[in-house]
Coordinates of C-alpha atoms and ligand atoms in Angstrom, one line a residue:
X1 CA 8.8 11.2 -27.2
X2 CA 8.6 10.3 -23.6
X3 CA 11.3 11.8 -21.4
X4 CA 12.6 10.9 -18.0
X5 CA 12.2 14.0 -15.8
X6 CA 13.9 14.5 -12.5
X7 CA 14.2 17.3 -10.1
X8 CA 15.8 15.2 -7.3
X9 CA 17.6 16.8 -4.4
X10 CA 21.1 17.6 -5.5
X11 CA 22.9 15.4 -3.0
X12 CA 21.0 12.4 -4.3
X13 CA 21.6 13.1 -8.0
X14 CA 23.6 10.5 -9.8
X15 CA 25.2 11.3 -13.2
X16 CA 22.3 9.6 -15.1
X17 CA 19.7 11.5 -13.1
X18 CA 21.6 14.8 -13.6
X19 CA 21.5 14.3 -17.3
X20 CA 17.8 13.5 -17.1
X21 CA 17.2 16.6 -15.1
X22 CA 19.0 18.7 -17.7
X23 CA 17.0 17.0 -20.4
X24 CA 13.8 17.8 -18.5
X25 CA 14.8 21.5 -18.2
X26 CA 15.5 21.5 -22.0
X27 CA 12.2 19.8 -22.8
X28 CA 9.9 21.9 -20.6
X29 CA 8.3 24.6 -22.7
X30 CA 9.1 23.4 -26.2
X31 CA 6.8 21.9 -28.8
X32 CA 3.5 23.6 -29.7
X33 CA 3.4 25.8 -26.7
X34 CA 2.3 22.9 -24.4
X35 CA 4.4 22.6 -21.3
X36 CA 5.6 19.1 -20.8
X37 CA 7.4 17.4 -18.0
X38 CA 7.5 18.5 -14.4
X39 CA 6.1 21.8 -13.5
X40 CA 7.6 23.9 -10.7
X41 CA 6.1 23.4 -7.2
X42 CA 4.1 26.6 -6.5
X43 CA 5.2 28.6 -3.4
X44 CA 3.6 27.1 -0.3
X45 CA 1.9 29.6 2.0
X46 CA 3.5 29.7 5.5
X47 CA 2.2 27.0 7.9
X48 CA -1.1 27.9 9.5
X49 CA -1.9 27.2 13.1
X50 CA -3.9 24.1 12.2
X51 CA -0.8 22.9 10.2
X52 CA 1.5 23.3 13.1
X53 CA -0.8 21.4 15.5
X54 CA 1.0 18.1 15.0
X55 CA 1.4 14.9 17.0
X56 CA 4.9 13.9 17.7
X57 CA 5.5 11.3 20.4
X58 CA 8.7 11.1 22.4
X59 CA 11.0 8.7 20.6
X60 CA 11.4 5.4 22.4
X61 CA 15.2 5.1 22.3
X62 CA 15.5 2.1 24.5
X63 CA 15.4 -0.1 21.4
X64 CA 18.4 1.8 19.9
X65 CA 18.2 3.4 16.5
X66 CA 14.7 4.8 15.9
X67 CA 15.0 5.2 12.1
X68 CA 15.8 8.0 9.7
X69 CA 13.8 10.1 7.2
X70 CA 15.2 11.4 3.9
X71 CA 13.6 13.4 1.1
X72 CA 13.8 11.2 -2.0
X73 CA 12.1 13.8 -4.3
X74 CA 10.9 17.4 -3.8
X75 CA 8.4 16.8 -6.6
X76 CA 7.1 13.5 -8.0
X77 CA 4.7 15.4 -10.2
X78 CA 1.6 13.7 -8.8
X79 CA 0.4 13.3 -5.3
X80 CA 0.5 9.5 -4.6
X81 CA -3.1 8.7 -3.7
X82 CA -2.4 5.1 -4.9
X83 CA 1.0 3.5 -4.7
X84 CA 2.5 0.1 -5.7
X85 CA 6.0 -1.2 -6.1
X86 CA 6.6 -3.0 -9.4
X87 CA 9.0 -5.8 -10.0
X88 CA 11.1 -3.8 -12.5
X89 CA 12.4 -1.6 -9.7
X90 CA 10.1 1.3 -10.0
X91 CA 7.0 2.5 -8.1
X92 CA 3.8 3.5 -9.8
X93 CA 1.9 6.4 -8.2
X94 CA -1.3 7.9 -9.3
X95 CA -4.1 10.3 -8.3
X96 CA -7.4 11.1 -9.9
X97 CA -8.5 13.3 -12.8
X98 CA -11.0 14.8 -10.4
X99 CA -8.4 16.8 -8.6
X100 CA -7.6 18.6 -11.9
X101 CA -4.1 19.5 -13.1
X102 CA -1.1 17.8 -11.4
X103 CA 2.5 19.0 -11.5
X104 CA 3.4 16.7 -14.4
X105 CA 2.4 17.4 -17.9
X106 CA 2.1 14.7 -20.5
X107 CA 4.4 14.7 -23.5
X108 CA 3.4 17.1 -26.3
X109 CA 0.6 15.9 -28.5
X110 CA -0.4 13.2 -26.0
X111 CA -3.2 14.8 -24.0
X112 CA -6.2 13.0 -22.8
X113 CA -9.7 13.8 -24.0
X114 CA -11.6 14.9 -20.9
X115 CA -15.0 13.2 -21.1
X116 CA -16.3 15.6 -18.5
X117 CA -15.2 18.8 -20.1
X118 CA -17.8 21.5 -20.6
X119 CA -18.0 22.4 -23.5
X120 CA -17.2 18.9 -24.7
X121 CA -13.9 18.1 -26.5
X122 CA -11.7 19.7 -23.9
X123 CA -8.2 18.2 -23.3
X124 CA -6.5 17.3 -20.1
X125 CA -2.7 17.5 -20.5
X126 CA -1.8 16.5 -17.0
X127 CA -0.3 13.1 -16.2
X128 CA -2.3 11.5 -13.3
X129 CA 0.2 8.7 -12.9
X130 CA 3.9 8.4 -12.9
X131 CA 6.5 5.8 -12.7
X132 CA 8.8 6.7 -9.9
X133 CA 12.4 5.6 -9.7
X134 CA 13.0 5.3 -6.0
X135 CA 16.7 5.1 -6.4
X136 CA 17.2 8.4 -8.3
X137 CA 13.9 10.2 -7.9
X138 CA 13.4 10.3 -11.7
X139 CA 9.8 10.3 -12.8
X140 CA 8.2 9.2 -16.1
X141 CA 4.7 10.4 -16.9
X142 CA 2.1 7.7 -17.5
X143 CA -1.2 8.3 -19.4
X144 CA -4.4 7.3 -17.7
X145 CA -7.6 7.8 -19.8
X146 CA -10.3 7.2 -17.3
X147 CA -10.7 8.5 -13.7
X148 CA -8.9 6.3 -11.2
X149 CA -10.3 8.1 -8.1
X150 CA -10.5 5.8 -5.2
X151 CA -9.8 2.7 -7.2
X152 CA -8.3 -0.7 -6.4
X153 CA -5.5 -3.0 -7.6
X154 CA -3.3 -6.1 -7.4
X155 CA -0.5 -7.9 -9.2
X156 CA -1.1 -10.9 -11.4
X157 CA 1.1 -13.9 -11.6
X158 CA 3.5 -12.2 -14.0
X159 CA 3.8 -9.0 -12.0
X160 CA 1.4 -7.0 -14.2
X161 CA -0.6 -4.5 -12.2
X162 CA -4.3 -5.1 -12.7
X163 CA -6.2 -2.2 -11.5
X164 CA -9.9 -1.8 -11.2
X165 CA -12.7 0.8 -10.9
X166 CA -12.6 4.4 -10.0
X167 CA -15.0 7.2 -10.5
X168 CA -17.5 8.3 -13.2
X169 CA -16.2 7.1 -16.6
X170 CA -13.7 5.0 -14.7
X171 CA -16.0 3.1 -12.4
X172 CA -16.2 -0.1 -14.4
X173 CA -12.8 0.1 -16.1
X174 CA -10.0 -2.5 -15.7
X175 CA -6.5 -1.1 -16.4
X176 CA -3.3 -3.1 -16.9
X177 CA 0.3 -1.9 -16.5
X178 CA 3.1 -4.0 -17.6
X179 CA 6.1 -4.2 -15.3
X180 CA 8.7 -3.7 -18.0
X181 CA 10.3 -1.3 -20.4
X182 CA 8.5 2.0 -21.1
X183 CA 5.0 0.4 -20.9
X184 CA 2.0 2.5 -20.3
X185 CA -1.6 1.8 -19.1
X186 CA -3.8 -0.3 -21.2
X187 CA -7.5 0.3 -20.4
X188 CA -10.5 -2.0 -20.8
X189 CA -13.7 0.1 -20.5
X190 CA -17.0 -1.2 -19.2
X191 CA -15.4 -4.5 -18.0
X192 CA -16.9 -4.8 -14.6
X193 CA -20.5 -5.8 -13.9
X194 CA -20.9 -3.2 -11.1
X195 CA -19.3 0.2 -10.5
X196 CA -16.4 -0.1 -8.1
X197 CA -15.6 3.2 -6.4
X198 CA -13.8 2.6 -3.1
X199 CA -13.6 -1.2 -3.6
X200 CA -11.0 -3.6 -2.5
X201 CA -9.3 -6.1 -4.8
X202 CA -8.0 -9.4 -3.6
X203 CA -6.0 -12.0 -5.5
X204 CA -7.2 -15.6 -5.0
X205 CA -5.2 -18.9 -4.9
X206 CA -6.0 -19.6 -8.5
X207 CA -4.5 -16.2 -9.5
X208 CA -7.9 -14.6 -10.3
X209 CA -9.0 -11.4 -8.6
X210 CA -12.2 -10.5 -6.8
X211 CA -13.2 -6.9 -6.4
X212 CA -15.3 -6.4 -3.3
X213 CA -17.7 -3.6 -2.5
X214 CA -17.5 0.0 -3.6
X215 CA -20.0 2.8 -3.2
X216 CA -23.6 1.4 -3.6
X217 CA -22.1 -1.9 -4.8
X218 CA -23.0 -4.5 -2.1
X219 CA -21.4 -7.4 -3.9
X220 CA -18.2 -8.8 -5.3
X221 CA -17.2 -10.0 -8.7
X222 CA -14.3 -11.6 -10.6
X223 CA -12.0 -9.6 -12.9
X224 CA -12.3 -11.2 -16.3
X225 CA -9.4 -12.0 -18.6
X226 CA -8.1 -9.0 -20.6
X227 CA -10.6 -7.9 -23.2
X228 CA -13.5 -9.9 -21.8
X229 CA -16.5 -8.3 -20.0
X230 CA -18.0 -9.4 -16.8
X231 CA -21.8 -9.6 -16.3
X232 CA -22.1 -11.4 -13.0
X233 CA -21.6 -10.4 -9.4
X234 CA -22.4 -12.1 -6.1
X235 CA -24.3 -10.2 -3.4
X236 CA -22.6 -9.7 0.0
X237 CA -25.5 -8.5 2.3
X238 CA -23.0 -7.6 5.0
X239 CA -21.9 -4.6 2.8
X240 CA -25.5 -3.3 2.7
X241 CA -26.1 -4.0 6.4
X242 CA -23.0 -2.1 7.5
X243 CA -23.7 1.0 5.5
X244 CA -24.2 4.0 7.9
X245 CA -25.6 7.3 6.7
X246 CA -22.0 8.3 6.0
X247 CA -21.1 4.8 4.9
X248 CA -18.1 3.9 7.2
X249 CA -17.7 0.6 5.3
X250 CA -16.0 1.5 2.0
X251 CA -12.6 0.1 1.1
X252 CA -13.5 -3.0 3.2
X253 CA -10.6 -4.9 4.7
X254 CA -10.2 -8.1 2.8
X255 CA -7.7 -10.9 3.6
X256 CA -7.1 -14.3 2.0
X257 CA -7.0 -16.8 4.8
X258 CA -4.7 -19.9 4.7
X259 CA -7.8 -22.1 4.1
X260 CA -8.5 -20.3 0.9
X261 CA -11.5 -18.5 2.4
X262 CA -11.8 -14.7 2.6
X263 CA -12.0 -12.5 5.6
X264 CA -14.1 -9.4 5.1
X265 CA -14.3 -6.5 7.6
X266 CA -16.7 -3.6 7.0
X267 CA -17.5 -0.8 9.5
X268 CA -17.4 -2.9 12.7
X269 CA -18.5 -6.3 11.6
X270 CA -16.7 -9.1 9.8
X271 CA -17.4 -12.4 8.1
X272 CA -15.5 -15.3 6.5
X273 CA -16.9 -16.2 3.1
X274 CA -16.2 -18.7 0.3
X275 CA -15.1 -16.7 -2.7
X276 CA -16.3 -19.3 -5.1
X277 CA -20.0 -18.8 -4.2
X278 CA -20.3 -16.0 -1.7
X279 CA -21.5 -18.3 1.0
X280 CA -20.9 -16.8 4.5
X281 CA -19.1 -19.5 6.5
X282 CA -18.9 -17.6 9.8
X283 CA -19.7 -14.2 11.3
X284 CA -17.3 -12.9 13.8
X285 CA -18.1 -10.8 16.9
X286 CA -18.5 -7.1 16.3
X287 CA -15.5 -4.9 16.9
X288 CA -17.0 -2.2 19.2
X289 CA -15.8 1.3 19.7
X290 CA -16.5 3.0 16.4
X291 CA -16.1 2.6 12.6
X292 CA -13.0 1.3 10.9
X293 CA -13.6 1.7 7.1
X294 CA -13.8 4.7 4.9
X295 CA -14.4 7.5 5.7
X296 CA -13.6 6.3 9.3
X297 CA -10.5 4.8 7.7
X298 CA -8.7 2.5 10.2
X299 CA -5.9 0.1 9.3
X300 CA -5.7 -3.6 8.9
X301 CA -3.3 -6.4 8.0
X302 CA -3.1 -10.2 8.0
X303 CA -0.4 -10.9 10.6
X304 CA 2.6 -12.8 9.2
X305 CA 2.0 -16.4 8.3
X306 CA 4.8 -18.3 10.2
X307 CA 5.4 -21.6 8.4
X308 CA 8.4 -22.5 10.6
X309 CA 6.4 -25.1 12.5
X310 CA 4.5 -26.3 9.5
X311 CA 1.6 -25.2 7.5
X312 CA -1.2 -25.8 10.0
X313 CA -1.6 -22.2 10.9
X314 CA -3.7 -20.1 13.1
X315 CA -3.8 -16.9 11.0
X316 CA -4.6 -13.7 12.8
X317 CA -6.0 -10.4 11.5
X318 CA -5.4 -7.0 13.1
X319 CA -7.6 -3.9 12.9
X320 CA -6.4 -0.7 14.4
X321 CA -7.7 2.8 14.8
X322 CA -10.5 4.5 12.8
X323 CA -13.0 7.1 13.9
X324 CA -16.3 7.5 15.8
X325 CA -19.3 6.7 13.6
X326 CA -20.3 10.3 13.4
X327 CA -16.9 11.7 12.4
X328 CA -17.8 12.6 8.8
X329 CA -21.0 14.4 9.9
X330 CA -18.9 16.3 12.5
X331 CA -16.4 17.2 9.8
X332 CA -19.1 18.9 7.8
X333 CA -19.7 21.1 10.8
X334 CA -15.9 21.7 11.1
X335 CA -15.5 19.5 14.1
X336 CA -12.9 16.9 14.5
X337 CA -13.4 14.1 17.0
X338 CA -10.5 12.0 18.4
X339 CA -9.5 9.1 16.3
X340 CA -9.8 5.6 17.8
X341 CA -6.8 4.2 19.8
X342 CA -7.7 0.6 19.9
X343 CA -6.3 -2.4 18.0
X344 CA -8.3 -5.6 17.8
X345 CA -6.8 -9.0 16.9
X346 CA -8.7 -12.1 16.0
X347 CA -8.2 -15.5 14.6
X348 CA -11.0 -15.7 12.0
X349 CA -10.9 -19.5 11.6
X350 CA -11.1 -20.3 15.2
X351 CA -14.6 -21.3 16.4
X352 CA -15.8 -18.9 19.1
X353 CA -12.9 -16.4 18.3
X354 CA -13.0 -13.1 20.1
X355 CA -11.3 -9.8 19.5
X356 CA -8.3 -9.2 21.8
X357 CA -7.9 -5.5 22.4
X358 CA -4.8 -3.5 22.8
X359 CA -4.2 0.3 22.6
X360 CA -1.9 2.5 20.5
X361 CA -0.2 5.3 22.3
X362 CA -2.3 7.8 20.3
X363 CA -5.4 7.5 18.2
X364 CA -5.0 7.3 14.4
X365 CA -7.2 7.5 11.4
X366 CA -6.1 7.3 7.7
X367 CA -2.8 5.6 8.8
X368 CA -1.0 3.0 6.8
X369 CA -0.1 -0.4 8.2
X370 CA 2.9 -2.1 6.5
X371 CA 4.3 -5.5 7.2
X372 CA 8.1 -5.1 7.4
X373 CA 10.5 -7.8 6.2
X374 CA 11.1 -8.8 9.9
X375 CA 7.4 -9.6 10.5
X376 CA 6.9 -6.5 12.6
X377 CA 4.3 -3.9 11.5
X378 CA 4.9 -0.2 10.8
X379 CA 2.0 2.2 11.4
X380 CA 2.6 5.5 9.8
X381 CA 0.9 8.6 8.3
X382 CA -2.6 9.7 9.3
X383 CA -4.2 12.0 11.8
X384 CA -5.3 12.0 15.5
X385 CA -8.5 13.8 14.8
X386 CA -11.3 13.8 12.2
X387 CA -11.7 11.3 9.3
X388 CA -11.2 10.9 5.5
X389 CA -12.7 13.5 3.2
X390 CA -11.4 16.9 2.0
X391 CA -10.3 19.0 5.0
X392 CA -11.9 16.7 7.5
X393 CA -8.9 15.9 9.6
X394 CA -6.6 17.6 12.1
X395 CA -3.5 16.8 14.1
X396 CA -1.4 14.9 11.7
X397 CA 0.5 12.1 13.5
X398 CA 4.1 12.4 12.4
X399 CA 5.4 9.5 14.6
X400 CA 5.5 6.0 13.1
X401 CA 4.9 3.1 15.4
X402 CA 6.6 -0.2 15.3
X403 CA 4.3 -3.0 16.3
X404 CA 5.8 -6.3 17.4
X405 CA 3.0 -8.9 17.1
X406 CA 4.8 -11.5 19.2
X407 CA 5.5 -9.4 22.2
X408 CA 3.1 -9.4 25.1
X409 CA 0.1 -7.1 25.1
X410 CA 1.0 -3.7 26.5
X411 CA 4.6 -4.0 25.2
X412 CA 4.0 -4.2 21.5
X413 CA 4.3 -0.5 20.4
X414 CA 7.4 1.5 20.0
X415 CA 7.4 5.2 19.0
X416 CA 10.0 5.8 16.2
X417 CA 11.6 8.9 14.8
X418 CA 9.1 11.3 13.3
X419 CA 8.9 12.8 9.9
X420 CA 8.1 16.5 9.6
X421 CA 5.7 16.2 6.7
X422 CA 2.0 15.8 7.6
X423 CA 0.4 13.1 5.4
X424 CA -3.2 12.5 6.1
X425 CA -6.0 12.0 3.5
X426 CA -4.8 10.4 0.2
X427 CA -1.3 9.6 1.4
X428 CA 0.4 6.2 0.9
X429 CA 3.5 4.2 1.6
X430 CA 5.2 1.0 0.5
X431 CA 8.0 -1.4 1.6
X432 CA 10.8 -1.2 -0.9
X433 CA 12.9 -4.1 -2.0
X434 CA 15.9 -2.6 -0.1
X435 CA 13.8 -2.9 3.1
X436 CA 13.3 0.8 3.5
X437 CA 9.9 2.4 3.2
X438 CA 8.7 4.8 0.5
X439 CA 6.3 7.4 1.9
X440 CA 4.3 9.6 -0.5
X441 CA 1.2 11.6 -1.2
X442 CA -1.2 13.4 1.0
X443 CA -3.8 15.7 -0.3
X444 CA -6.7 16.9 1.8
X445 CA -7.8 19.5 -0.8
X446 CA -10.0 19.1 -3.8
X447 CA -7.2 20.2 -6.2
X448 CA -3.5 20.6 -6.2
X449 CA -3.5 23.5 -3.7
X450 CA -0.3 24.9 -2.3
X451 CA -1.5 28.1 -0.8
X452 CA -4.5 29.3 1.1
X453 CA -5.0 25.9 2.6
X454 CA -4.0 24.4 6.0
X455 CA -2.3 21.4 4.4
X456 CA -0.8 22.1 1.0
X457 CA -1.0 19.2 -1.5
X458 CA 2.0 16.9 -0.9
X459 CA 4.2 16.1 -3.9
X460 CA 7.3 15.3 -1.9
X461 CA 8.4 11.7 -1.5
X462 CA 10.3 10.4 1.5
X463 CA 12.2 7.3 2.4
X464 CA 12.0 6.0 6.0
X465 CA 14.9 3.8 7.1
X466 CA 13.6 1.5 9.8
X467 CA 15.6 0.6 13.0
X468 CA 16.8 -2.7 11.6
X469 CA 19.0 -0.7 9.2
X470 CA 20.8 1.1 12.0
X471 CA 24.3 2.3 11.0
X472 CA 25.9 -0.1 13.5
X473 CA 24.2 -3.1 11.9
X474 CA 25.6 -2.4 8.4
X475 CA 28.2 -5.2 8.7
X476 CA 25.6 -7.7 9.8
X477 CA 23.4 -7.0 6.8
X478 CA 23.4 -10.0 4.5
X479 CA 23.6 -9.6 0.8
X480 CA 21.9 -12.1 -1.5
X481 CA 24.1 -13.3 -4.4
X482 CA 21.7 -12.5 -7.2
X483 CA 23.3 -15.3 -9.3
X484 CA 21.7 -17.8 -6.9
X485 CA 18.2 -16.5 -7.3
X486 CA 16.2 -19.0 -9.5
X487 CA 15.5 -17.1 -12.7
X488 CA 12.3 -19.1 -13.4
X489 CA 11.0 -18.9 -9.9
X490 CA 9.9 -21.7 -7.7
X491 CA 7.0 -24.1 -7.7
X492 CA 4.8 -24.6 -4.7
X493 CA 6.5 -26.8 -2.2
X494 CA 10.0 -26.4 -3.8
X495 CA 13.0 -25.7 -1.8
X496 CA 14.5 -22.3 -2.4
X497 CA 18.2 -22.1 -2.1
X498 CA 20.0 -18.8 -1.9
X499 CA 23.6 -17.8 -1.3
X500 CA 24.5 -14.7 0.6
X501 CA 27.4 -12.9 2.1
X502 CA 27.7 -11.1 5.4
X503 CA 30.6 -9.0 6.5
X504 CA 29.9 -9.3 10.2
X505 CA 30.8 -12.0 12.6
X506 CA 30.3 -15.6 11.6
X507 CA 26.6 -16.4 11.0
X508 CA 24.9 -19.5 12.4
X509 CA 21.6 -21.1 11.5
X510 CA 20.0 -19.7 14.7
X511 CA 20.7 -16.2 13.4
X512 CA 18.7 -16.8 10.2
X513 CA 15.2 -16.0 9.0
X514 CA 13.8 -16.1 5.5
X515 CA 10.6 -14.2 4.7
X516 CA 8.6 -13.6 1.5
X517 CA 6.4 -10.5 1.0
X518 CA 3.6 -10.0 -1.5
X519 CA 3.9 -6.3 -2.7
X520 CA 0.6 -4.7 -2.1
X521 CA -1.5 -2.0 -3.8
X522 CA -1.9 0.8 -1.2
X523 CA -4.5 3.5 -1.1
X524 CA -6.7 5.1 1.6
X525 CA -4.7 3.5 4.4
X526 CA -5.2 -0.1 3.3
X527 CA -2.6 -2.2 1.5
X528 CA -4.6 -4.6 -0.6
X529 CA -3.1 -8.1 -1.0
X530 CA -0.3 -7.5 1.5
X531 CA 1.0 -10.6 3.1
X532 CA 4.3 -11.9 4.6
X533 CA 5.3 -15.5 5.1
X534 CA 8.1 -16.7 7.4
X535 CA 9.6 -19.7 5.7
X536 CA 11.0 -22.7 7.4
X537 CA 14.8 -23.0 6.9
X538 CA 15.7 -26.6 6.0
X539 CA 19.4 -26.3 5.4
X540 CA 22.2 -23.9 6.2
X541 CA 25.9 -24.0 5.6
X542 CA 28.9 -21.8 5.2
X543 CA 30.4 -22.2 1.8
X544 CA 33.7 -20.5 1.2
X545 CA 33.2 -16.8 1.9
X546 CA 29.5 -17.2 1.4
X547 CA 26.6 -19.0 3.2
X548 CA 24.1 -21.2 1.5
X549 CA 20.6 -21.3 2.9
X550 CA 17.6 -23.4 1.9
X551 CA 14.0 -22.5 2.7
X552 CA 10.8 -24.5 2.2
X553 CA 8.4 -22.6 0.0
X554 CA 4.7 -22.9 0.8
X555 CA 3.1 -26.0 -0.6
X556 CA -0.1 -24.4 -1.7
X557 CA -1.5 -21.2 -3.2
X558 CA -4.0 -20.6 -0.4
X559 CA -1.0 -19.6 1.6
X560 CA 0.6 -17.5 -1.1
X561 CA -1.2 -16.8 -4.3
X562 CA 1.0 -17.2 -7.4
X563 CA 3.1 -14.2 -8.4
X564 CA 6.3 -12.3 -7.6
X565 CA 7.3 -12.0 -4.0
X566 CA 10.1 -10.0 -2.3
X567 CA 12.3 -12.6 -0.6
X568 CA 14.4 -11.3 2.3
X569 CA 17.2 -13.2 4.1
X570 CA 17.6 -11.9 7.6
X571 CA 20.6 -12.2 9.9
X572 CA 19.9 -11.4 13.6
X573 CA 16.8 -9.5 12.4
X574 CA 18.7 -7.4 9.8
X575 CA 17.1 -7.9 6.4
X576 CA 19.0 -8.2 3.1
X577 CA 17.9 -6.4 0.0
X578 CA 15.1 -8.6 -1.4
X579 CA 15.3 -10.8 -4.4
X580 CA 12.1 -10.9 -6.6
X581 CA 11.1 -14.6 -6.7
X582 CA 8.1 -15.9 -8.6
X583 CA 6.1 -18.7 -7.1
X584 CA 3.8 -20.6 -9.4
X585 CA 2.1 -24.0 -9.9
Ligands
NAG601 C1 -7.7 24.8 -4.9 O1 -7.3 25.0 -6.2 C2 -8.4 25.1 -7.1 C3 -7.9 25.1 -8.5 O2 -6.8 26.0 -8.7 C4 -9.3 26.3 -6.8 O3 -10.4 26.4 -7.7 C5 -9.8 26.2 -5.4 O4 -10.4 27.4 -5.0 C6 -8.6 26.0 -4.4 N1 -9.0 25.7 -3.1 C7 -8.6 26.4 -2.1 C8 -9.2 26.1 -0.8 O5 -7.8 27.3 -2.2

């Protein structure tokens, strides 16, 4: 049997979750001596001096409410090295078998054969993945057979999580997780042509995926259909050319551009290439100042694609933070250089394009960069010193930053309310359908270590409520009438008509915005496949006690690859809860 286990904070417990928690308590410790379900979080040792050396910026209150942090769960069972939000209303979180036992045990009789055990035949009874209910905090263990350490992923057209690579026996594996019911991982061994450890996966306009790079894999390849094996890959010399002695070019930043070409950033260089044949179409200027990719882990996003004035876009990519090139070497000598403070923006399709540089209020490495439903960016997690790698960072940055891409340079960053949980290496975050942000993971140790370390392994999960959900804006917040959401999705170029209510003052068309967000797969500070489109509103009218709004969906999959998107309706910048809408040919 597979139970639902919950040890949520009492005030958040709902009746169902309470029953689940009681069930979990009853189940732990039964059946053949194997403990199943959530294990207790071991006592954490008191914070060390290094732990208390944290960066908290003064909150910029001029913009009003600066957000709010809540604990969603004291123990998710696994530390969320990888995180994605599925369309069935749950998040999936997973770590790696390399860090050893997690705090979630698999159901009795369902252990994994550990291919690396010595002597052979040893069993691993830890769950390394969980399905996390972000409304109740309940967790369900999932069973991963092969090591997912530093792997990659993306959603297919049906919302299936297709997940690639990892370490050792997992390096060529493709895994699929169905977004419904009580599904579990289905694994396809030896599927990839090259090993993909620290690779980036990108969905293409035709719905296929490329997997780019990975340790000693200077190439990309297509993920074959389920059950088929891939034998071919296409070389990408840039990946070889940008490999420093400590790499600094893993988990490359990959973005699908509106032309259907692919932007690839590795270390400090970037190109645009044609994913059909690997042909390099353009090399962009170097982004000076240091390294931006693992282990110098900076952040990057494709800025929102604004379709309100038509589809002839000038897409822009942003790259922020990272570390000096020698940071990893210094880490080995117990030294932690300052993280990079700069942010570069470039339009990769523009001939002669240059990086436009701006500065964050504080340097950041291993941060996450999420696109919020409004089109602003949220920069969170990470550290002000050091780089990726076990125990190679100091000065966790607890202050999230809001980045407004449309404001003038120098006025784009706003310091928001800080968390009090350091989350550096192996932490993650995700935009939830309710427009809040799930923040999880963080493990700078080689195992689940809670004492005797500067930064205990983080199994707590937080929710950050951004400024646009300020208490005084509650009445303004629109609510989409779910009955109006097209059950079969929309085709490219269709009009999308939704009805919504708003309890605030009368809403006019000028107050409105409609955005659609591709839910990413986030790990190591990069949200693979993240993109947000701002749709053109073509009709708006009050209808009884509701409003009816029609938006123009993108006409082609180069703008938005097929799949499920979170569609938000915004009134005066306050987003609704999203509706999941599929866009397909
Ligand atoms: C972390 O935990 C593992 C497994 O219990 C242990 O072997 C290792 O020594 C611990 N590391 C530290 C720094 O305490």
